Amino acid sequence: MLIKKRFSKIPFFVTETQKNDPLTSGLYLCEISELLFGRQTKWIQNTRLQDHLLIFCTKGEAKLKLGTDEVLLCQDQFCIISKGFQFEMTSRNIEPSAFITCHFNGTKTNILEQEFTVVRDLVPSINNRVANRKMLFDEIFSNLSRGYSNANMYYVNFTFAHLLATFIFAFKTSEDIRGEENPVIQQTIYFLEQNIDKKLTLKEISDEVGYSITYLSTIFKKQTNYSPLSYFSHLKITKSCEYLDQTKLKIKQIAFMLGYTDPYYFSKDFQKKMGMSPKKYRCRIK
């Protein structure tokens, strides 16, 4: 038996409005459900999905058939099925299962589609914010019960965008990366942060962590998408923004405090990364 414990389908006229509204056209929610499956319960989608479908298993497990592929979807796992597909899901003969599902669409989903996979794990941890994810589901259900005013639907869709990000980018939050990254990367970043006022060479950095320049550069870029020196430069520019916002230090002073021997080069580096000069950056809020 399939029971819809909670269910909300957003009316067609509302989704059409969302589809054409610049604030929501990129990503908007179409339907959300909390489903309870009895033992050996089937859910068959015979027609092609008109929207993308997020399925999150909160209890038990089910066999998911997508085309010729069959996978097991277990507790704390999720999948996102792209629109245009058909599927079949069958709960196991072990215990009742529970799932939360969200149908969604929007122009940005074509860009996000590369992040969609059949089944991914959500390892229960503080970093993955499991409790926060449940809170977001509850918040969406609660607000949908209050009607479909523009203001309410804006709130619902921005909340859903946050929720979707906790799934798609679950392992890409800064806390998760810091917790799982190579200790060499952690050591390197710590060294750079502690020496932000200096001008370091790649050799000095590699000597500090005890690895060759080639090895360090390779694993650092793989983990952070930046070379060690490029990452160091970004740290300096971030710190300079803090000085520009919170102090009355001259730009030349800030440059020297961050290890730049030439203030002109600092301004050039700042312009390249921030899209404006340090002077314009400081004046932007006046």
PDB file of C-alpha atoms in Angstrom:
ATOM      1  CA  MET A   1       0.000   0.000   0.000  1.00  0.00           C
ATOM      2  CA  LEU A   2       1.225   3.492  -0.906  1.00  0.00           C
ATOM      3  CA  ILE A   3       0.104   6.248   1.440  1.00  0.00           C
ATOM      4  CA  LYS A   4       0.608   9.957   0.845  1.00  0.00           C
ATOM      5  CA  LYS A   5       1.233  11.163   4.380  1.00  0.00           C
ATOM      6  CA  ARG A   6       1.719  14.711   3.179  1.00  0.00           C
ATOM      7  CA  PHE A   7       1.129  15.943  -0.346  1.00  0.00           C
ATOM      8  CA  SER A   8       1.012  19.269  -2.136  1.00  0.00           C
ATOM      9  CA  LYS A   9       0.720  19.713  -5.893  1.00  0.00           C
ATOM     10  CA  ILE A  10       1.125  23.288  -7.021  1.00  0.00           C
ATOM     11  CA  PRO A  11      -1.671  24.265  -9.441  1.00  0.00           C
ATOM     12  CA  PHE A  12      -0.826  24.579 -13.131  1.00  0.00           C
ATOM     13  CA  PHE A  13      -1.610  28.300 -13.271  1.00  0.00           C
ATOM     14  CA  VAL A  14       0.860  28.878 -10.422  1.00  0.00           C
ATOM     15  CA  THR A  15       3.678  26.863 -12.037  1.00  0.00           C
ATOM     16  CA  GLU A  16       3.051  28.732 -15.304  1.00  0.00           C
ATOM     17  CA  THR A  17       3.450  32.004 -13.417  1.00  0.00           C
ATOM     18  CA  GLN A  18       6.669  30.718 -11.818  1.00  0.00           C
ATOM     19  CA  LYS A  19       7.914  29.581 -15.213  1.00  0.00           C
ATOM     20  CA  ASN A  20       7.616  33.109 -16.595  1.00  0.00           C
ATOM     21  CA  ASP A  21       8.709  35.045 -13.510  1.00  0.00           C
ATOM     22  CA  PRO A  22      12.395  36.120 -13.667  1.00  0.00           C
ATOM     23  CA  LEU A  23      12.749  35.429  -9.933  1.00  0.00           C
ATOM     24  CA  THR A  24      11.595  31.801 -10.146  1.00  0.00           C
ATOM     25  CA  SER A  25      11.979  30.716 -13.781  1.00  0.00           C
ATOM     26  CA  GLY A  26      15.431  29.272 -13.123  1.00  0.00           C
ATOM     27  CA  LEU A  27      14.228  26.759 -10.531  1.00  0.00           C
ATOM     28  CA  TYR A  28      10.732  26.186  -9.196  1.00  0.00           C
ATOM     29  CA  LEU A  29       8.893  23.507  -7.248  1.00  0.00           C
ATOM     30  CA  CYS A  30       5.935  21.699  -8.853  1.00  0.00           C
ATOM     31  CA  GLU A  31       4.978  19.057  -6.296  1.00  0.00           C
ATOM     32  CA  ILE A  32       6.164  17.730  -2.933  1.00  0.00           C
ATOM     33  CA  SER A  33       5.124  14.558  -1.095  1.00  0.00           C
ATOM     34  CA  GLU A  34       5.915  12.438   1.918  1.00  0.00           C
ATOM     35  CA  LEU A  35       5.183   8.822   0.962  1.00  0.00           C
ATOM     36  CA  LEU A  36       4.826   5.715   3.124  1.00  0.00           C
ATOM     37  CA  PHE A  37       5.349   2.354   1.412  1.00  0.00           C
ATOM     38  CA  GLY A  38       4.046  -0.917   2.840  1.00  0.00           C
ATOM     39  CA  ARG A  39       5.989  -4.120   2.232  1.00  0.00           C
ATOM     40  CA  GLN A  40       6.307  -5.043  -1.459  1.00  0.00           C
ATOM     41  CA  THR A  41       4.585  -1.840  -2.586  1.00  0.00           C
ATOM     42  CA  LYS A  42       5.073  -0.725  -6.188  1.00  0.00           C
ATOM     43  CA  TRP A  43       5.188   2.800  -7.577  1.00  0.00           C
ATOM     44  CA  ILE A  44       5.155   2.755 -11.367  1.00  0.00           C
ATOM     45  CA  GLN A  45       5.673   5.854 -13.502  1.00  0.00           C
ATOM     46  CA  ASN A  46       4.369   4.714 -16.908  1.00  0.00           C
ATOM     47  CA  THR A  47       4.500   8.099 -18.615  1.00  0.00           C
ATOM     48  CA  ARG A  48       7.601  10.184 -19.135  1.00  0.00           C
ATOM     49  CA  LEU A  49       8.315  12.606 -16.299  1.00  0.00           C
ATOM     50  CA  GLN A  50       7.428  16.194 -17.141  1.00  0.00           C
ATOM     51  CA  ASP A  51       9.670  17.481 -14.343  1.00  0.00           C
ATOM     52  CA  HIS A  52      12.841  16.385 -12.583  1.00  0.00           C
ATOM     53  CA  LEU A  53      12.129  14.183  -9.563  1.00  0.00           C
ATOM     54  CA  LEU A  54      14.058  14.100  -6.289  1.00  0.00           C
ATOM     55  CA  ILE A  55      13.470  10.941  -4.206  1.00  0.00           C
ATOM     56  CA  PHE A  56      14.921  10.858  -0.678  1.00  0.00           C
ATOM     57  CA  CYS A  57      14.668   7.672   1.393  1.00  0.00           C
ATOM     58  CA  THR A  58      14.133   8.484   5.081  1.00  0.00           C
ATOM     59  CA  LYS A  59      13.371   4.923   6.220  1.00  0.00           C
ATOM     60  CA  GLY A  60      13.662   1.387   4.852  1.00  0.00           C
ATOM     61  CA  GLU A  61      14.665   0.672   1.265  1.00  0.00           C
ATOM     62  CA  ALA A  62      13.270   0.090  -2.217  1.00  0.00           C
ATOM     63  CA  LYS A  63      14.421  -1.279  -5.548  1.00  0.00           C
ATOM     64  CA  LEU A  64      14.522   1.387  -8.232  1.00  0.00           C
ATOM     65  CA  LYS A  65      14.277   0.370 -11.886  1.00  0.00           C
ATOM     66  CA  LEU A  66      15.254   3.019 -14.408  1.00  0.00           C
ATOM     67  CA  GLY A  67      15.353   1.704 -17.960  1.00  0.00           C
ATOM     68  CA  THR A  68      17.387  -1.497 -17.858  1.00  0.00           C
ATOM     69  CA  ASP A  69      19.198  -0.509 -14.661  1.00  0.00           C
ATOM     70  CA  GLU A  70      18.147  -1.640 -11.192  1.00  0.00           C
ATOM     71  CA  VAL A  71      19.581  -0.183  -7.996  1.00  0.00           C
ATOM     72  CA  LEU A  72      18.728  -0.306  -4.318  1.00  0.00           C
ATOM     73  CA  LEU A  73      17.686   2.976  -2.691  1.00  0.00           C
ATOM     74  CA  CYS A  74      18.277   2.761   1.069  1.00  0.00           C
ATOM     75  CA  GLN A  75      17.826   5.010   4.085  1.00  0.00           C
ATOM     76  CA  ASP A  76      19.789   8.275   3.846  1.00  0.00           C
ATOM     77  CA  GLN A  77      20.229   7.822   0.111  1.00  0.00           C
ATOM     78  CA  PHE A  78      18.660   9.890  -2.641  1.00  0.00           C
ATOM     79  CA  CYS A  79      18.371  10.024  -6.391  1.00  0.00           C
ATOM     80  CA  ILE A  80      17.296  12.650  -8.881  1.00  0.00           C
ATOM     81  CA  ILE A  81      15.597  11.322 -11.998  1.00  0.00           C
ATOM     82  CA  SER A  82      15.734  13.672 -14.959  1.00  0.00           C
ATOM     83  CA  LYS A  83      12.564  14.630 -16.784  1.00  0.00           C
ATOM     84  CA  GLY A  84      11.724  12.504 -19.799  1.00  0.00           C
ATOM     85  CA  PHE A  85      12.384   9.214 -17.987  1.00  0.00           C
ATOM     86  CA  GLN A  86      10.042   6.490 -16.743  1.00  0.00           C
ATOM     87  CA  PHE A  87      10.759   4.411 -13.646  1.00  0.00           C
ATOM     88  CA  GLU A  88       9.471   1.764 -11.287  1.00  0.00           C
ATOM     89  CA  MET A  89      10.093   1.551  -7.543  1.00  0.00           C
ATOM     90  CA  THR A  90       9.305  -1.441  -5.311  1.00  0.00           C
ATOM     91  CA  SER A  91       9.702  -1.499  -1.531  1.00  0.00           C
ATOM     92  CA  ARG A  92      11.403  -4.554  -0.043  1.00  0.00           C
ATOM     93  CA  ASN A  93       9.633  -7.235   1.973  1.00  0.00           C
ATOM     94  CA  ILE A  94      11.481  -6.262   5.150  1.00  0.00           C
ATOM     95  CA  GLU A  95       9.864  -3.244   6.772  1.00  0.00           C
ATOM     96  CA  PRO A  96       7.702  -0.285   5.751  1.00  0.00           C
ATOM     97  CA  SER A  97       9.630   2.427   3.935  1.00  0.00           C
ATOM     98  CA  ALA A  98       9.306   6.201   3.776  1.00  0.00           C
ATOM     99  CA  PHE A  99      10.317   8.661   1.076  1.00  0.00           C
ATOM    100  CA  ILE A 100      10.111  12.364   0.443  1.00  0.00           C
ATOM    101  CA  THR A 101       9.746  13.401  -3.188  1.00  0.00           C
ATOM    102  CA  CYS A 102       9.944  16.715  -4.994  1.00  0.00           C
ATOM    103  CA  HIS A 103       9.031  17.447  -8.613  1.00  0.00           C
ATOM    104  CA  PHE A 104      10.808  20.535  -9.916  1.00  0.00           C
ATOM    105  CA  ASN A 105      11.656  22.342 -13.126  1.00  0.00           C
ATOM    106  CA  GLY A 106      13.249  25.512 -14.463  1.00  0.00           C
ATOM    107  CA  THR A 107      15.800  26.808 -16.932  1.00  0.00           C
ATOM    108  CA  LYS A 108      18.705  26.240 -14.535  1.00  0.00           C
ATOM    109  CA  THR A 109      17.908  22.542 -14.175  1.00  0.00           C
ATOM    110  CA  ASN A 110      19.531  21.919 -17.559  1.00  0.00           C
ATOM    111  CA  ILE A 111      22.770  23.271 -16.128  1.00  0.00           C
ATOM    112  CA  LEU A 112      22.373  21.301 -12.890  1.00  0.00           C
ATOM    113  CA  GLU A 113      21.577  18.086 -14.753  1.00  0.00           C
ATOM    114  CA  GLN A 114      25.264  17.156 -14.839  1.00  0.00           C
ATOM    115  CA  GLU A 115      25.058  16.881 -11.033  1.00  0.00           C
ATOM    116  CA  PHE A 116      22.100  14.454 -11.162  1.00  0.00           C
ATOM    117  CA  THR A 117      22.984  10.842 -10.483  1.00  0.00           C
ATOM    118  CA  VAL A 118      20.966   7.687  -9.953  1.00  0.00           C
ATOM    119  CA  VAL A 119      21.753   7.061  -6.278  1.00  0.00           C
ATOM    120  CA  ARG A 120      23.981   8.925  -3.851  1.00  0.00           C
ATOM    121  CA  ASP A 121      24.602   8.550  -0.142  1.00  0.00           C
ATOM    122  CA  LEU A 122      23.919  11.145   2.506  1.00  0.00           C
ATOM    123  CA  VAL A 123      26.160  10.098   5.357  1.00  0.00           C
ATOM    124  CA  PRO A 124      24.484  11.250   8.597  1.00  0.00           C
ATOM    125  CA  SER A 125      26.725  13.935  10.047  1.00  0.00           C
ATOM    126  CA  ILE A 126      26.641  17.464  11.369  1.00  0.00           C
ATOM    127  CA  ASN A 127      28.325  18.682   8.199  1.00  0.00           C
ATOM    128  CA  ASN A 128      25.567  17.318   5.965  1.00  0.00           C
ATOM    129  CA  ARG A 129      22.925  19.068   8.080  1.00  0.00           C
ATOM    130  CA  VAL A 130      20.386  16.221   8.166  1.00  0.00           C
ATOM    131  CA  ALA A 131      18.270  17.994  10.780  1.00  0.00           C
ATOM    132  CA  ASN A 132      18.340  21.194   8.750  1.00  0.00           C
ATOM    133  CA  ARG A 133      17.199  19.292   5.663  1.00  0.00           C
ATOM    134  CA  LYS A 134      14.128  17.986   7.502  1.00  0.00           C
ATOM    135  CA  MET A 135      13.408  21.491   8.739  1.00  0.00           C
ATOM    136  CA  LEU A 136      13.464  22.790   5.164  1.00  0.00           C
ATOM    137  CA  PHE A 137      11.008  20.101   4.045  1.00  0.00           C
ATOM    138  CA  ASP A 138       8.677  21.002   6.900  1.00  0.00           C
ATOM    139  CA  GLU A 139       8.998  24.693   6.105  1.00  0.00           C
ATOM    140  CA  ILE A 140       7.989  24.120   2.486  1.00  0.00           C
ATOM    141  CA  PHE A 141       4.977  21.977   3.420  1.00  0.00           C
ATOM    142  CA  SER A 142       3.904  24.524   6.019  1.00  0.00           C
ATOM    143  CA  ASN A 143       4.091  27.494   3.675  1.00  0.00           C
ATOM    144  CA  LEU A 144       2.311  25.745   0.815  1.00  0.00           C
ATOM    145  CA  SER A 145      -0.666  25.317   3.134  1.00  0.00           C
ATOM    146  CA  ARG A 146      -0.891  29.116   3.322  1.00  0.00           C
ATOM    147  CA  GLY A 147      -1.796  29.623  -0.324  1.00  0.00           C
ATOM    148  CA  TYR A 148      -0.119  30.661  -3.547  1.00  0.00           C
ATOM    149  CA  SER A 149       0.492  34.380  -3.268  1.00  0.00           C
ATOM    150  CA  ASN A 150       3.550  35.672  -5.129  1.00  0.00           C
ATOM    151  CA  ALA A 151       5.377  36.460  -1.885  1.00  0.00           C
ATOM    152  CA  ASN A 152       4.676  33.016  -0.442  1.00  0.00           C
ATOM    153  CA  MET A 153       5.752  31.210  -3.624  1.00  0.00           C
ATOM    154  CA  TYR A 154       8.957  33.244  -3.782  1.00  0.00           C
ATOM    155  CA  TYR A 155       9.725  32.078  -0.253  1.00  0.00           C
ATOM    156  CA  VAL A 156       8.823  28.464  -1.062  1.00  0.00           C
ATOM    157  CA  ASN A 157      11.019  28.379  -4.160  1.00  0.00           C
ATOM    158  CA  PHE A 158      14.035  29.997  -2.542  1.00  0.00           C
ATOM    159  CA  THR A 159      13.681  27.554   0.358  1.00  0.00           C
ATOM    160  CA  PHE A 160      13.476  24.678  -2.118  1.00  0.00           C
ATOM    161  CA  ALA A 161      16.628  25.918  -3.882  1.00  0.00           C
ATOM    162  CA  HIS A 162      18.419  25.778  -0.524  1.00  0.00           C
ATOM    163  CA  LEU A 163      17.035  22.298   0.100  1.00  0.00           C
ATOM    164  CA  LEU A 164      18.089  21.021  -3.322  1.00  0.00           C
ATOM    165  CA  ALA A 165      21.600  22.364  -2.778  1.00  0.00           C
ATOM    166  CA  THR A 166      21.904  20.289   0.420  1.00  0.00           C
ATOM    167  CA  PHE A 167      21.468  17.200  -1.764  1.00  0.00           C
ATOM    168  CA  ILE A 168      23.303  18.024  -4.988  1.00  0.00           C
ATOM    169  CA  PHE A 169      26.249  19.676  -3.262  1.00  0.00           C
ATOM    170  CA  ALA A 170      26.135  17.641  -0.043  1.00  0.00           C
ATOM    171  CA  PHE A 171      29.835  16.802  -0.249  1.00  0.00           C
ATOM    172  CA  LYS A 172      30.961  20.179  -1.498  1.00  0.00           C
ATOM    173  CA  THR A 173      30.369  22.349   1.536  1.00  0.00           C
ATOM    174  CA  SER A 174      33.477  23.898   3.045  1.00  0.00           C
ATOM    175  CA  GLU A 175      33.093  21.876   6.244  1.00  0.00           C
ATOM    176  CA  ASP A 176      32.863  18.578   4.375  1.00  0.00           C
ATOM    177  CA  ILE A 177      35.842  19.399   2.201  1.00  0.00           C
ATOM    178  CA  ARG A 178      37.922  20.389   5.219  1.00  0.00           C
ATOM    179  CA  GLY A 179      36.899  17.202   7.024  1.00  0.00           C
ATOM    180  CA  GLU A 180      37.729  14.857   4.166  1.00  0.00           C
ATOM    181  CA  GLU A 181      40.622  16.506   2.362  1.00  0.00           C
ATOM    182  CA  ASN A 182      44.182  15.239   2.356  1.00  0.00           C
ATOM    183  CA  PRO A 183      46.081  16.257   5.537  1.00  0.00           C
ATOM    184  CA  VAL A 184      48.744  17.725   3.259  1.00  0.00           C
ATOM    185  CA  ILE A 185      46.146  20.157   1.892  1.00  0.00           C
ATOM    186  CA  GLN A 186      45.039  21.102   5.405  1.00  0.00           C
ATOM    187  CA  GLN A 187      48.647  21.681   6.436  1.00  0.00           C
ATOM    188  CA  THR A 188      49.341  23.774   3.338  1.00  0.00           C
ATOM    189  CA  ILE A 189      46.270  25.976   3.779  1.00  0.00           C
ATOM    190  CA  TYR A 190      47.057  26.488   7.467  1.00  0.00           C
ATOM    191  CA  PHE A 191      50.622  27.515   6.582  1.00  0.00           C
ATOM    192  CA  LEU A 192      49.358  29.980   3.967  1.00  0.00           C
ATOM    193  CA  GLU A 193      46.819  31.490   6.372  1.00  0.00           C
ATOM    194  CA  GLN A 194      49.466  31.941   9.069  1.00  0.00           C
ATOM    195  CA  ASN A 195      51.865  33.628   6.649  1.00  0.00           C
ATOM    196  CA  ILE A 196      49.462  35.842   4.749  1.00  0.00           C
ATOM    197  CA  ASP A 197      51.699  38.843   5.475  1.00  0.00           C
ATOM    198  CA  LYS A 198      54.651  37.282   3.666  1.00  0.00           C
ATOM    199  CA  LYS A 199      55.690  36.730   0.071  1.00  0.00           C
ATOM    200  CA  LEU A 200      56.143  32.968  -0.262  1.00  0.00           C
ATOM    201  CA  THR A 201      57.591  30.924  -3.093  1.00  0.00           C
ATOM    202  CA  LEU A 202      56.266  27.541  -4.157  1.00  0.00           C
ATOM    203  CA  LYS A 203      59.507  25.971  -2.946  1.00  0.00           C
ATOM    204  CA  GLU A 204      59.078  27.474   0.527  1.00  0.00           C
ATOM    205  CA  ILE A 205      55.544  26.094   0.697  1.00  0.00           C
ATOM    206  CA  SER A 206      56.542  22.618  -0.504  1.00  0.00           C
ATOM    207  CA  ASP A 207      59.504  22.530   1.898  1.00  0.00           C
ATOM    208  CA  GLU A 208      57.170  23.376   4.792  1.00  0.00           C
ATOM    209  CA  VAL A 209      54.843  20.430   4.101  1.00  0.00           C
ATOM    210  CA  GLY A 210      57.662  18.075   3.125  1.00  0.00           C
ATOM    211  CA  TYR A 211      56.637  17.183  -0.417  1.00  0.00           C
ATOM    212  CA  SER A 212      57.989  17.935  -3.868  1.00  0.00           C
ATOM    213  CA  ILE A 213      56.715  20.962  -5.764  1.00  0.00           C
ATOM    214  CA  THR A 214      55.197  18.723  -8.463  1.00  0.00           C
ATOM    215  CA  TYR A 215      53.336  16.446  -6.043  1.00  0.00           C
ATOM    216  CA  LEU A 216      52.032  19.311  -3.906  1.00  0.00           C
ATOM    217  CA  SER A 217      50.874  21.324  -6.920  1.00  0.00           C
ATOM    218  CA  THR A 218      49.065  18.312  -8.395  1.00  0.00           C
ATOM    219  CA  ILE A 219      47.113  17.257  -5.300  1.00  0.00           C
ATOM    220  CA  PHE A 220      46.418  20.843  -4.218  1.00  0.00           C
ATOM    221  CA  LYS A 221      44.882  21.789  -7.556  1.00  0.00           C
ATOM    222  CA  LYS A 222      42.891  18.558  -7.678  1.00  0.00           C
ATOM    223  CA  GLN A 223      41.393  19.304  -4.248  1.00  0.00           C
ATOM    224  CA  THR A 224      40.877  23.079  -4.450  1.00  0.00           C
ATOM    225  CA  ASN A 225      40.903  23.865  -8.214  1.00  0.00           C
ATOM    226  CA  TYR A 226      43.715  26.345  -7.541  1.00  0.00           C
ATOM    227  CA  SER A 227      47.481  26.149  -7.523  1.00  0.00           C
ATOM    228  CA  PRO A 228      49.033  26.849  -4.079  1.00  0.00           C
ATOM    229  CA  LEU A 229      50.226  30.315  -5.131  1.00  0.00           C
ATOM    230  CA  SER A 230      46.905  31.220  -6.759  1.00  0.00           C
ATOM    231  CA  TYR A 231      45.074  30.107  -3.607  1.00  0.00           C
ATOM    232  CA  PHE A 232      47.502  32.189  -1.522  1.00  0.00           C
ATOM    233  CA  SER A 233      46.777  35.210  -3.717  1.00  0.00           C
ATOM    234  CA  HIS A 234      43.025  34.751  -3.216  1.00  0.00           C
ATOM    235  CA  LEU A 235      43.543  34.615   0.554  1.00  0.00           C
ATOM    236  CA  LYS A 236      45.432  37.903   0.389  1.00  0.00           C
ATOM    237  CA  ILE A 237      42.729  39.613  -1.674  1.00  0.00           C
ATOM    238  CA  THR A 238      40.019  38.355   0.683  1.00  0.00           C
ATOM    239  CA  LYS A 239      41.974  39.748   3.636  1.00  0.00           C
ATOM    240  CA  SER A 240      42.514  43.042   1.816  1.00  0.00           C
ATOM    241  CA  CYS A 241      38.731  43.395   1.372  1.00  0.00           C
ATOM    242  CA  GLU A 242      38.411  43.049   5.130  1.00  0.00           C
ATOM    243  CA  TYR A 243      40.976  45.810   5.681  1.00  0.00           C
ATOM    244  CA  LEU A 244      39.315  48.077   3.098  1.00  0.00           C
ATOM    245  CA  ASP A 245      35.891  47.591   4.680  1.00  0.00           C
ATOM    246  CA  GLN A 246      36.844  47.776   8.331  1.00  0.00           C
ATOM    247  CA  THR A 247      39.863  50.097   8.585  1.00  0.00           C
ATOM    248  CA  LYS A 248      41.078  53.443   7.298  1.00  0.00           C
ATOM    249  CA  LEU A 249      44.476  52.069   6.314  1.00  0.00           C
ATOM    250  CA  LYS A 250      45.917  53.441   3.093  1.00  0.00           C
ATOM    251  CA  ILE A 251      45.951  51.088   0.129  1.00  0.00           C
ATOM    252  CA  LYS A 252      49.748  51.190   0.125  1.00  0.00           C
ATOM    253  CA  GLN A 253      49.796  50.119   3.793  1.00  0.00           C
ATOM    254  CA  ILE A 254      47.427  47.226   3.115  1.00  0.00           C
ATOM    255  CA  ALA A 255      49.598  46.071   0.223  1.00  0.00           C
ATOM    256  CA  PHE A 256      52.711  45.998   2.415  1.00  0.00           C
ATOM    257  CA  MET A 257      50.838  44.265   5.257  1.00  0.00           C
ATOM    258  CA  LEU A 258      49.923  41.444   2.869  1.00  0.00           C
ATOM    259  CA  GLY A 259      53.428  40.877   1.567  1.00  0.00           C
ATOM    260  CA  TYR A 260      53.213  42.901  -1.648  1.00  0.00           C
ATOM    261  CA  THR A 261      56.438  44.839  -2.242  1.00  0.00           C
ATOM    262  CA  ASP A 262      54.833  46.838  -5.047  1.00  0.00           C
ATOM    263  CA  PRO A 263      51.471  48.569  -4.328  1.00  0.00           C
ATOM    264  CA  TYR A 264      50.845  48.823  -8.077  1.00  0.00           C
ATOM    265  CA  TYR A 265      51.032  45.045  -8.423  1.00  0.00           C
ATOM    266  CA  PHE A 266      48.633  44.680  -5.478  1.00  0.00           C
ATOM    267  CA  SER A 267      46.119  47.001  -7.162  1.00  0.00           C
ATOM    268  CA  LYS A 268      46.474  45.087 -10.424  1.00  0.00           C
ATOM    269  CA  ASP A 269      45.933  41.747  -8.655  1.00  0.00           C
ATOM    270  CA  PHE A 270      42.928  43.164  -6.785  1.00  0.00           C
ATOM    271  CA  GLN A 271      41.397  44.516 -10.009  1.00  0.00           C
ATOM    272  CA  LYS A 272      41.814  41.145 -11.710  1.00  0.00           C
ATOM    273  CA  LYS A 273      40.093  39.194  -8.941  1.00  0.00           C
ATOM    274  CA  MET A 274      37.452  41.689  -7.788  1.00  0.00           C
ATOM    275  CA  GLY A 275      36.612  43.452 -11.046  1.00  0.00           C
ATOM    276  CA  MET A 276      37.368  46.897  -9.596  1.00  0.00           C
ATOM    277  CA  SER A 277      40.276  48.776  -8.074  1.00  0.00           C
ATOM    278  CA  PRO A 278      40.848  48.819  -4.284  1.00  0.00           C
ATOM    279  CA  LYS A 279      39.841  52.502  -4.267  1.00  0.00           C
ATOM    280  CA  LYS A 280      36.533  51.826  -6.038  1.00  0.00           C
ATOM    281  CA  TYR A 281      35.906  48.854  -3.765  1.00  0.00           C
ATOM    282  CA  ARG A 282      36.300  51.018  -0.670  1.00  0.00           C
ATOM    283  CA  CYS A 283      34.105  53.801  -2.081  1.00  0.00           C
ATOM    284  CA  ARG A 284      31.293  51.504  -3.233  1.00  0.00           C
ATOM    285  CA  ILE A 285      29.428  51.746   0.095  1.00  0.00           C
ATOM    286  CA  LYS A 286      29.834  55.471   0.639  1.00  0.00           C
TER     287      LYS A 286
END
